[in-house]
Amino acid sequence: MTTPAIAIDRCKKVVMEMFEKTIEGVSCACDILSEYDSKVIDKVKKYEDKIGTYLVRISTRDLSESDSKSVSELLHIIGDIERISDHSVGIAKSAEEIHDKKLHFSENARKELKVLINAAKDILNQSQTAFENNDMDASLTVEALEEVIDHLKHQLKKRHIDRLKNGKCTIEQGFIMTDILTSLERISDHCSNIAGCVEEIDHDSLGLHAYSSEIDKNPGSKFYQVYTQNKDKYAIDLGLLQIKERRLILCIQFMKNCGLYLQN
């Protein structure tokens, strides 16, 4: 093995490649929710164990303080990338179940889910940028997006429960939707872990989000501005169908009040 510093640099490049493949896996898994392809299932795989073993071997060498921190950072990040990969497999399995059981989400459910998927893809790309470039602005965006995705997940879950109550979806569909929403939220949590790790290394500490917990989240702060921008970007409107339905109901009600509505 070459010097620890060179070996660490090589490992980081391999982890970058691993992260890229994992992001591709999540994207493939999400895409087959709407357009199922059995061949894509085989692409959603994990292959990171060897890298973790390699880094453990490096950590047994006589490392400088800076190299030790780099190894700790990579080990933490590899763990989160592995979990992200696990959740991509979970999403792919949900897509397979939807296909095999010939289930269909409503148009509004599909539109809402698409918004959350786009936000999840965004946070993955931002966390990748944060890791590869030690980009603190990208790290802050990840932290903001993680809160936006948490909000979206609860919002979508509530809307799906409403559809269930109104008989617009089945309990079985509800279970699968909950699994997908949970997987996407967990992916964002691990992206936040990665960004937090980058932040803490940059600020000369490696606690559990010691730095990110100190971010100023008050109105007027940079975080709040980024959060608000992304909350607006990934806002879920009622959708054209619901708007048309509501307009029709209001129109009928108005006609009834005016004595103009004749029921067949």
PDB file of C-alpha atoms in Angstrom:
ATOM      1  CA  MET A   1       0.000   0.000   0.000  1.00  0.00           C
ATOM      2  CA  THR A   2       1.250   3.511  -0.771  1.00  0.00           C
ATOM      3  CA  THR A   3       1.423   6.302   1.795  1.00  0.00           C
ATOM      4  CA  PRO A   4      -1.800   6.802   3.811  1.00  0.00           C
ATOM      5  CA  ALA A   5      -2.440  10.251   2.314  1.00  0.00           C
ATOM      6  CA  ILE A   6      -2.259   8.942  -1.271  1.00  0.00           C
ATOM      7  CA  ALA A   7      -4.332   5.876  -0.385  1.00  0.00           C
ATOM      8  CA  ILE A   8      -6.988   8.070   1.243  1.00  0.00           C
ATOM      9  CA  ASP A   9      -7.136  10.268  -1.849  1.00  0.00           C
ATOM     10  CA  ARG A  10      -7.642   7.182  -4.018  1.00  0.00           C
ATOM     11  CA  CYS A  11     -10.343   5.903  -1.685  1.00  0.00           C
ATOM     12  CA  LYS A  12     -12.197   9.208  -1.839  1.00  0.00           C
ATOM     13  CA  LYS A  13     -12.265   8.967  -5.633  1.00  0.00           C
ATOM     14  CA  VAL A  14     -13.682   5.434  -5.385  1.00  0.00           C
ATOM     15  CA  VAL A  15     -16.291   6.624  -2.862  1.00  0.00           C
ATOM     16  CA  MET A  16     -17.233   9.397  -5.309  1.00  0.00           C
ATOM     17  CA  GLU A  17     -17.828   6.743  -7.963  1.00  0.00           C
ATOM     18  CA  MET A  18     -19.807   4.677  -5.457  1.00  0.00           C
ATOM     19  CA  PHE A  19     -21.946   7.700  -4.593  1.00  0.00           C
ATOM     20  CA  GLU A  20     -22.587   8.361  -8.296  1.00  0.00           C
ATOM     21  CA  LYS A  21     -23.726   4.769  -8.851  1.00  0.00           C
ATOM     22  CA  THR A  22     -25.939   4.924  -5.764  1.00  0.00           C
ATOM     23  CA  ILE A  23     -27.615   8.102  -7.034  1.00  0.00           C
ATOM     24  CA  GLU A  24     -28.188   6.370 -10.372  1.00  0.00           C
ATOM     25  CA  GLY A  25     -29.719   3.448  -8.464  1.00  0.00           C
ATOM     26  CA  VAL A  26     -32.165   5.725  -6.633  1.00  0.00           C
ATOM     27  CA  SER A  27     -33.082   7.443  -9.894  1.00  0.00           C
ATOM     28  CA  CYS A  28     -33.709   4.101 -11.642  1.00  0.00           C
ATOM     29  CA  ALA A  29     -35.797   2.838  -8.723  1.00  0.00           C
ATOM     30  CA  CYS A  30     -37.935   5.993  -8.709  1.00  0.00           C
ATOM     31  CA  ASP A  31     -38.363   5.965 -12.497  1.00  0.00           C
ATOM     32  CA  ILE A  32     -39.799   2.448 -12.548  1.00  0.00           C
ATOM     33  CA  LEU A  33     -42.524   3.522 -10.135  1.00  0.00           C
ATOM     34  CA  SER A  34     -44.158   5.184 -13.135  1.00  0.00           C
ATOM     35  CA  GLU A  35     -42.695   3.116 -15.993  1.00  0.00           C
ATOM     36  CA  TYR A  36     -41.908  -0.392 -14.763  1.00  0.00           C
ATOM     37  CA  ASP A  37     -39.023  -2.305 -16.370  1.00  0.00           C
ATOM     38  CA  SER A  38     -37.918  -5.604 -14.816  1.00  0.00           C
ATOM     39  CA  LYS A  39     -34.409  -5.174 -16.283  1.00  0.00           C
ATOM     40  CA  VAL A  40     -33.877  -2.031 -14.213  1.00  0.00           C
ATOM     41  CA  ILE A  41     -34.340  -4.011 -10.981  1.00  0.00           C
ATOM     42  CA  ASP A  42     -30.992  -5.729 -11.642  1.00  0.00           C
ATOM     43  CA  LYS A  43     -29.250  -2.345 -11.884  1.00  0.00           C
ATOM     44  CA  VAL A  44     -30.235  -1.350  -8.351  1.00  0.00           C
ATOM     45  CA  LYS A  45     -27.401  -3.106  -6.487  1.00  0.00           C
ATOM     46  CA  LYS A  46     -24.911  -2.580  -3.659  1.00  0.00           C
ATOM     47  CA  TYR A  47     -21.175  -3.084  -4.059  1.00  0.00           C
ATOM     48  CA  GLU A  48     -19.413  -1.037  -1.301  1.00  0.00           C
ATOM     49  CA  ASP A  49     -18.087  -3.586   1.265  1.00  0.00           C
ATOM     50  CA  LYS A  50     -14.593  -3.772  -0.216  1.00  0.00           C
ATOM     51  CA  ILE A  51     -14.097  -0.017   0.093  1.00  0.00           C
ATOM     52  CA  GLY A  52     -15.036  -0.067   3.783  1.00  0.00           C
ATOM     53  CA  THR A  53     -12.549  -2.877   4.431  1.00  0.00           C
ATOM     54  CA  TYR A  54      -9.843  -0.944   2.605  1.00  0.00           C
ATOM     55  CA  LEU A  55     -10.457   2.150   4.732  1.00  0.00           C
ATOM     56  CA  VAL A  56     -10.309   0.125   7.952  1.00  0.00           C
ATOM     57  CA  ARG A  57      -6.896  -1.166   6.856  1.00  0.00           C
ATOM     58  CA  ILE A  58      -5.749   2.417   6.274  1.00  0.00           C
ATOM     59  CA  SER A  59      -6.924   3.432   9.730  1.00  0.00           C
ATOM     60  CA  THR A  60      -4.551   0.912  11.323  1.00  0.00           C
ATOM     61  CA  ARG A  61      -1.559   2.715   9.782  1.00  0.00           C
ATOM     62  CA  ASP A  62       0.355   5.483  11.481  1.00  0.00           C
ATOM     63  CA  LEU A  63      -1.796   8.415  10.400  1.00  0.00           C
ATOM     64  CA  SER A  64      -1.428  12.121  10.907  1.00  0.00           C
ATOM     65  CA  GLU A  65      -4.263  13.895  12.697  1.00  0.00           C
ATOM     66  CA  SER A  66      -5.534  15.240   9.355  1.00  0.00           C
ATOM     67  CA  ASP A  67      -5.456  11.763   7.733  1.00  0.00           C
ATOM     68  CA  SER A  68      -7.316  10.225  10.695  1.00  0.00           C
ATOM     69  CA  LYS A  69     -10.114  12.765  10.280  1.00  0.00           C
ATOM     70  CA  SER A  70     -10.278  12.028   6.561  1.00  0.00           C
ATOM     71  CA  VAL A  71     -10.649   8.290   7.235  1.00  0.00           C
ATOM     72  CA  SER A  72     -13.360   8.941   9.824  1.00  0.00           C
ATOM     73  CA  GLU A  73     -15.211  11.151   7.354  1.00  0.00           C
ATOM     74  CA  LEU A  74     -15.081   8.537   4.598  1.00  0.00           C
ATOM     75  CA  LEU A  75     -16.180   5.709   6.903  1.00  0.00           C
ATOM     76  CA  HIS A  76     -19.160   7.745   8.088  1.00  0.00           C
ATOM     77  CA  ILE A  77     -20.098   8.705   4.538  1.00  0.00           C
ATOM     78  CA  ILE A  78     -19.740   5.148   3.212  1.00  0.00           C
ATOM     79  CA  GLY A  79     -22.197   3.981   5.872  1.00  0.00           C
ATOM     80  CA  ASP A  80     -24.764   6.559   4.756  1.00  0.00           C
ATOM     81  CA  ILE A  81     -24.245   5.749   1.071  1.00  0.00           C
ATOM     82  CA  GLU A  82     -24.844   2.059   1.853  1.00  0.00           C
ATOM     83  CA  ARG A  83     -28.105   2.914   3.599  1.00  0.00           C
ATOM     84  CA  ILE A  84     -29.199   5.089   0.672  1.00  0.00           C
ATOM     85  CA  SER A  85     -28.533   2.123  -1.599  1.00  0.00           C
ATOM     86  CA  ASP A  86     -30.641  -0.078   0.702  1.00  0.00           C
ATOM     87  CA  HIS A  87     -33.560   2.335   0.392  1.00  0.00           C
ATOM     88  CA  SER A  88     -33.238   2.430  -3.402  1.00  0.00           C
ATOM     89  CA  VAL A  89     -33.674  -1.346  -3.353  1.00  0.00           C
ATOM     90  CA  GLY A  90     -36.744  -0.897  -1.139  1.00  0.00           C
ATOM     91  CA  ILE A  91     -38.269   1.546  -3.641  1.00  0.00           C
ATOM     92  CA  ALA A  92     -37.533  -0.867  -6.496  1.00  0.00           C
ATOM     93  CA  LYS A  93     -39.294  -3.661  -4.579  1.00  0.00           C
ATOM     94  CA  SER A  94     -42.315  -1.394  -4.096  1.00  0.00           C
ATOM     95  CA  ALA A  95     -42.364  -0.742  -7.850  1.00  0.00           C
ATOM     96  CA  GLU A  96     -42.211  -4.485  -8.458  1.00  0.00           C
ATOM     97  CA  GLU A  97     -45.099  -5.085  -6.055  1.00  0.00           C
ATOM     98  CA  ILE A  98     -47.204  -2.389  -7.746  1.00  0.00           C
ATOM     99  CA  HIS A  99     -46.548  -4.020 -11.117  1.00  0.00           C
ATOM    100  CA  ASP A 100     -47.116  -7.628 -10.006  1.00  0.00           C
ATOM    101  CA  LYS A 101     -50.386  -6.806  -8.227  1.00  0.00           C
ATOM    102  CA  LYS A 102     -51.534  -4.501 -11.043  1.00  0.00           C
ATOM    103  CA  LEU A 103     -52.103  -1.629  -8.636  1.00  0.00           C
ATOM    104  CA  HIS A 104     -52.529   1.987  -9.730  1.00  0.00           C
ATOM    105  CA  PHE A 105     -52.204   5.194  -7.742  1.00  0.00           C
ATOM    106  CA  SER A 106     -54.600   8.036  -8.515  1.00  0.00           C
ATOM    107  CA  GLU A 107     -53.433  10.827 -10.812  1.00  0.00           C
ATOM    108  CA  ASN A 108     -53.110  13.241  -7.894  1.00  0.00           C
ATOM    109  CA  ALA A 109     -51.135  10.700  -5.845  1.00  0.00           C
ATOM    110  CA  ARG A 110     -48.721  10.210  -8.757  1.00  0.00           C
ATOM    111  CA  LYS A 111     -48.277  13.965  -9.201  1.00  0.00           C
ATOM    112  CA  GLU A 112     -47.651  14.482  -5.485  1.00  0.00           C
ATOM    113  CA  LEU A 113     -45.179  11.610  -5.339  1.00  0.00           C
ATOM    114  CA  LYS A 114     -43.326  13.068  -8.333  1.00  0.00           C
ATOM    115  CA  VAL A 115     -42.752  16.295  -6.393  1.00  0.00           C
ATOM    116  CA  LEU A 116     -41.200  14.380  -3.485  1.00  0.00           C
ATOM    117  CA  ILE A 117     -39.074  12.273  -5.850  1.00  0.00           C
ATOM    118  CA  ASN A 118     -37.729  15.432  -7.523  1.00  0.00           C
ATOM    119  CA  ALA A 119     -36.845  16.879  -4.113  1.00  0.00           C
ATOM    120  CA  ALA A 120     -35.087  13.612  -3.175  1.00  0.00           C
ATOM    121  CA  LYS A 121     -33.053  13.657  -6.397  1.00  0.00           C
ATOM    122  CA  ASP A 122     -32.129  17.285  -5.688  1.00  0.00           C
ATOM    123  CA  ILE A 123     -30.895  16.561  -2.153  1.00  0.00           C
ATOM    124  CA  LEU A 124     -28.832  13.618  -3.442  1.00  0.00           C
ATOM    125  CA  ASN A 125     -27.106  15.844  -6.004  1.00  0.00           C
ATOM    126  CA  GLN A 126     -26.518  18.597  -3.440  1.00  0.00           C
ATOM    127  CA  SER A 127     -25.014  16.165  -0.905  1.00  0.00           C
ATOM    128  CA  GLN A 128     -22.773  14.747  -3.632  1.00  0.00           C
ATOM    129  CA  THR A 129     -21.543  18.278  -4.435  1.00  0.00           C
ATOM    130  CA  ALA A 130     -20.984  18.971  -0.736  1.00  0.00           C
ATOM    131  CA  PHE A 131     -18.908  15.797  -0.341  1.00  0.00           C
ATOM    132  CA  GLU A 132     -16.832  16.046  -3.505  1.00  0.00           C
ATOM    133  CA  ASN A 133     -16.035  19.763  -3.234  1.00  0.00           C
ATOM    134  CA  ASN A 134     -16.315  20.384   0.528  1.00  0.00           C
ATOM    135  CA  ASP A 135     -18.982  22.870  -0.526  1.00  0.00           C
ATOM    136  CA  MET A 136     -20.520  24.543   2.515  1.00  0.00           C
ATOM    137  CA  ASP A 137     -23.267  26.237   0.477  1.00  0.00           C
ATOM    138  CA  ALA A 138     -24.332  22.839  -0.871  1.00  0.00           C
ATOM    139  CA  SER A 139     -24.253  21.448   2.692  1.00  0.00           C
ATOM    140  CA  LEU A 140     -26.574  24.218   3.850  1.00  0.00           C
ATOM    141  CA  THR A 141     -28.915  23.497   0.937  1.00  0.00           C
ATOM    142  CA  VAL A 142     -28.980  19.818   1.950  1.00  0.00           C
ATOM    143  CA  GLU A 143     -29.959  20.726   5.510  1.00  0.00           C
ATOM    144  CA  ALA A 144     -32.749  22.974   4.174  1.00  0.00           C
ATOM    145  CA  LEU A 145     -33.981  20.352   1.700  1.00  0.00           C
ATOM    146  CA  GLU A 146     -34.056  17.706   4.431  1.00  0.00           C
ATOM    147  CA  GLU A 147     -36.576  19.807   6.354  1.00  0.00           C
ATOM    148  CA  VAL A 148     -38.586  20.470   3.189  1.00  0.00           C
ATOM    149  CA  ILE A 149     -38.729  16.717   2.464  1.00  0.00           C
ATOM    150  CA  ASP A 150     -39.814  15.956   6.036  1.00  0.00           C
ATOM    151  CA  HIS A 151     -42.672  18.420   5.590  1.00  0.00           C
ATOM    152  CA  LEU A 152     -43.574  16.959   2.182  1.00  0.00           C
ATOM    153  CA  LYS A 153     -43.618  13.404   3.518  1.00  0.00           C
ATOM    154  CA  HIS A 154     -46.097  14.270   6.265  1.00  0.00           C
ATOM    155  CA  GLN A 155     -48.188  16.293   3.814  1.00  0.00           C
ATOM    156  CA  LEU A 156     -48.353  13.443   1.282  1.00  0.00           C
ATOM    157  CA  LYS A 157     -49.121  10.887   3.977  1.00  0.00           C
ATOM    158  CA  LYS A 158     -52.035  12.998   5.213  1.00  0.00           C
ATOM    159  CA  ARG A 159     -53.383  13.442   1.679  1.00  0.00           C
ATOM    160  CA  HIS A 160     -53.161   9.709   1.053  1.00  0.00           C
ATOM    161  CA  ILE A 161     -55.051   8.992   4.283  1.00  0.00           C
ATOM    162  CA  ASP A 162     -57.748  11.412   3.087  1.00  0.00           C
ATOM    163  CA  ARG A 163     -57.991   9.500  -0.200  1.00  0.00           C
ATOM    164  CA  LEU A 164     -58.248   6.264   1.763  1.00  0.00           C
ATOM    165  CA  LYS A 165     -61.112   7.673   3.848  1.00  0.00           C
ATOM    166  CA  ASN A 166     -62.870   8.826   0.689  1.00  0.00           C
ATOM    167  CA  GLY A 167     -62.501   5.423  -0.962  1.00  0.00           C
ATOM    168  CA  LYS A 168     -60.143   6.727  -3.651  1.00  0.00           C
ATOM    169  CA  CYS A 169     -57.401   4.263  -2.718  1.00  0.00           C
ATOM    170  CA  THR A 170     -57.141   0.868  -1.023  1.00  0.00           C
ATOM    171  CA  ILE A 171     -55.406  -0.103   2.213  1.00  0.00           C
ATOM    172  CA  GLU A 172     -52.902  -2.131   0.176  1.00  0.00           C
ATOM    173  CA  GLN A 173     -52.033   0.914  -1.926  1.00  0.00           C
ATOM    174  CA  GLY A 174     -51.729   2.903   1.294  1.00  0.00           C
ATOM    175  CA  PHE A 175     -49.144   0.501   2.735  1.00  0.00           C
ATOM    176  CA  ILE A 176     -47.026   0.666  -0.427  1.00  0.00           C
ATOM    177  CA  MET A 177     -47.263   4.466  -0.593  1.00  0.00           C
ATOM    178  CA  THR A 178     -46.170   4.703   3.049  1.00  0.00           C
ATOM    179  CA  ASP A 179     -43.165   2.465   2.325  1.00  0.00           C
ATOM    180  CA  ILE A 180     -42.123   4.666  -0.608  1.00  0.00           C
ATOM    181  CA  LEU A 181     -42.561   7.894   1.350  1.00  0.00           C
ATOM    182  CA  THR A 182     -40.538   6.481   4.262  1.00  0.00           C
ATOM    183  CA  SER A 183     -37.718   5.354   1.949  1.00  0.00           C
ATOM    184  CA  LEU A 184     -37.491   8.788   0.325  1.00  0.00           C
ATOM    185  CA  GLU A 185     -37.485  10.516   3.715  1.00  0.00           C
ATOM    186  CA  ARG A 186     -34.741   8.182   5.006  1.00  0.00           C
ATOM    187  CA  ILE A 187     -32.666   8.897   1.894  1.00  0.00           C
ATOM    188  CA  SER A 188     -32.873  12.605   2.707  1.00  0.00           C
ATOM    189  CA  ASP A 189     -31.862  11.873   6.323  1.00  0.00           C
ATOM    190  CA  HIS A 190     -28.698  10.101   5.132  1.00  0.00           C
ATOM    191  CA  CYS A 191     -27.951  12.959   2.735  1.00  0.00           C
ATOM    192  CA  SER A 192     -28.202  15.279   5.721  1.00  0.00           C
ATOM    193  CA  ASN A 193     -25.769  13.026   7.611  1.00  0.00           C
ATOM    194  CA  ILE A 194     -23.292  13.277   4.734  1.00  0.00           C
ATOM    195  CA  ALA A 195     -23.588  17.061   4.561  1.00  0.00           C
ATOM    196  CA  GLY A 196     -23.320  17.293   8.349  1.00  0.00           C
ATOM    197  CA  CYS A 197     -20.156  15.186   8.279  1.00  0.00           C
ATOM    198  CA  VAL A 198     -18.621  17.486   5.658  1.00  0.00           C
ATOM    199  CA  GLU A 199     -19.574  20.516   7.747  1.00  0.00           C
ATOM    200  CA  GLU A 200     -18.088  19.063  10.927  1.00  0.00           C
ATOM    201  CA  ILE A 201     -14.826  18.055   9.256  1.00  0.00           C
ATOM    202  CA  ASP A 202     -14.548  21.557   7.824  1.00  0.00           C
ATOM    203  CA  HIS A 203     -15.154  23.007  11.287  1.00  0.00           C
ATOM    204  CA  ASP A 204     -12.576  20.703  12.906  1.00  0.00           C
ATOM    205  CA  SER A 205     -15.006  18.442  14.782  1.00  0.00           C
ATOM    206  CA  LEU A 206     -16.765  15.131  14.151  1.00  0.00           C
ATOM    207  CA  GLY A 207     -19.781  14.993  16.406  1.00  0.00           C
ATOM    208  CA  LEU A 208     -23.324  14.041  15.442  1.00  0.00           C
ATOM    209  CA  HIS A 209     -24.317  17.225  13.627  1.00  0.00           C
ATOM    210  CA  ALA A 210     -22.636  19.404  16.242  1.00  0.00           C
ATOM    211  CA  TYR A 211     -22.193  22.142  13.661  1.00  0.00           C
ATOM    212  CA  SER A 212     -25.508  21.793  11.823  1.00  0.00           C
ATOM    213  CA  SER A 213     -27.418  22.032  15.095  1.00  0.00           C
ATOM    214  CA  GLU A 214     -25.956  25.510  15.505  1.00  0.00           C
ATOM    215  CA  ILE A 215     -27.124  26.765  12.094  1.00  0.00           C
ATOM    216  CA  ASP A 216     -29.120  29.967  12.381  1.00  0.00           C
ATOM    217  CA  LYS A 217     -32.607  28.978  11.171  1.00  0.00           C
ATOM    218  CA  ASN A 218     -34.366  32.196  12.125  1.00  0.00           C
ATOM    219  CA  PRO A 219     -36.218  34.304   9.524  1.00  0.00           C
ATOM    220  CA  GLY A 220     -33.719  36.436   7.622  1.00  0.00           C
ATOM    221  CA  SER A 221     -30.894  33.922   7.968  1.00  0.00           C
ATOM    222  CA  LYS A 222     -29.254  32.324   4.923  1.00  0.00           C
ATOM    223  CA  PHE A 223     -30.658  28.918   5.918  1.00  0.00           C
ATOM    224  CA  TYR A 224     -34.186  30.316   6.140  1.00  0.00           C
ATOM    225  CA  GLN A 225     -33.866  31.906   2.711  1.00  0.00           C
ATOM    226  CA  VAL A 226     -32.670  28.633   1.152  1.00  0.00           C
ATOM    227  CA  TYR A 227     -35.373  26.689   3.004  1.00  0.00           C
ATOM    228  CA  THR A 228     -38.117  29.057   1.827  1.00  0.00           C
ATOM    229  CA  GLN A 229     -36.900  28.922  -1.780  1.00  0.00           C
ATOM    230  CA  ASN A 230     -36.952  25.128  -1.805  1.00  0.00           C
ATOM    231  CA  LYS A 231     -40.251  24.910   0.062  1.00  0.00           C
ATOM    232  CA  ASP A 232     -41.791  27.062  -2.688  1.00  0.00           C
ATOM    233  CA  LYS A 233     -39.984  25.084  -5.393  1.00  0.00           C
ATOM    234  CA  TYR A 234     -41.410  21.783  -4.145  1.00  0.00           C
ATOM    235  CA  ALA A 235     -44.818  23.036  -3.038  1.00  0.00           C
ATOM    236  CA  ILE A 236     -47.730  20.716  -3.773  1.00  0.00           C
ATOM    237  CA  ASP A 237     -50.752  22.474  -5.227  1.00  0.00           C
ATOM    238  CA  LEU A 238     -54.198  20.949  -5.435  1.00  0.00           C
ATOM    239  CA  GLY A 239     -53.648  19.760  -8.991  1.00  0.00           C
ATOM    240  CA  LEU A 240     -55.847  20.556 -11.993  1.00  0.00           C
ATOM    241  CA  LEU A 241     -58.245  17.687 -11.320  1.00  0.00           C
ATOM    242  CA  GLN A 242     -58.995  18.801  -7.777  1.00  0.00           C
ATOM    243  CA  ILE A 243     -59.341  22.424  -8.874  1.00  0.00           C
ATOM    244  CA  LYS A 244     -61.795  21.418 -11.615  1.00  0.00           C
ATOM    245  CA  GLU A 245     -63.723  19.252  -9.151  1.00  0.00           C
ATOM    246  CA  ARG A 246     -64.009  22.119  -6.683  1.00  0.00           C
ATOM    247  CA  ARG A 247     -65.046  24.577  -9.398  1.00  0.00           C
ATOM    248  CA  LEU A 248     -67.732  22.150 -10.589  1.00  0.00           C
ATOM    249  CA  ILE A 249     -69.063  21.704  -7.039  1.00  0.00           C
ATOM    250  CA  LEU A 250     -69.163  25.494  -6.504  1.00  0.00           C
ATOM    251  CA  CYS A 251     -70.872  25.993  -9.876  1.00  0.00           C
ATOM    252  CA  ILE A 252     -73.526  23.382  -9.078  1.00  0.00           C
ATOM    253  CA  GLN A 253     -74.069  24.907  -5.635  1.00  0.00           C
ATOM    254  CA  PHE A 254     -74.477  28.358  -7.175  1.00  0.00           C
ATOM    255  CA  MET A 255     -76.986  27.039  -9.732  1.00  0.00           C
ATOM    256  CA  LYS A 256     -78.957  25.304  -6.974  1.00  0.00           C
ATOM    257  CA  ASN A 257     -79.090  28.505  -4.957  1.00  0.00           C
ATOM    258  CA  CYS A 258     -80.395  30.323  -8.023  1.00  0.00           C
ATOM    259  CA  GLY A 259     -82.929  27.597  -8.830  1.00  0.00           C
ATOM    260  CA  LEU A 260     -81.203  26.880 -12.145  1.00  0.00           C
ATOM    261  CA  TYR A 261     -79.930  23.364 -11.440  1.00  0.00           C
ATOM    262  CA  LEU A 262     -82.150  20.531 -12.703  1.00  0.00           C
ATOM    263  CA  GLN A 263     -81.163  17.040 -11.473  1.00  0.00           C
ATOM    264  CA  ASN A 264     -81.796  14.123 -13.866  1.00  0.00           C
TER     265      ASN A 264
END
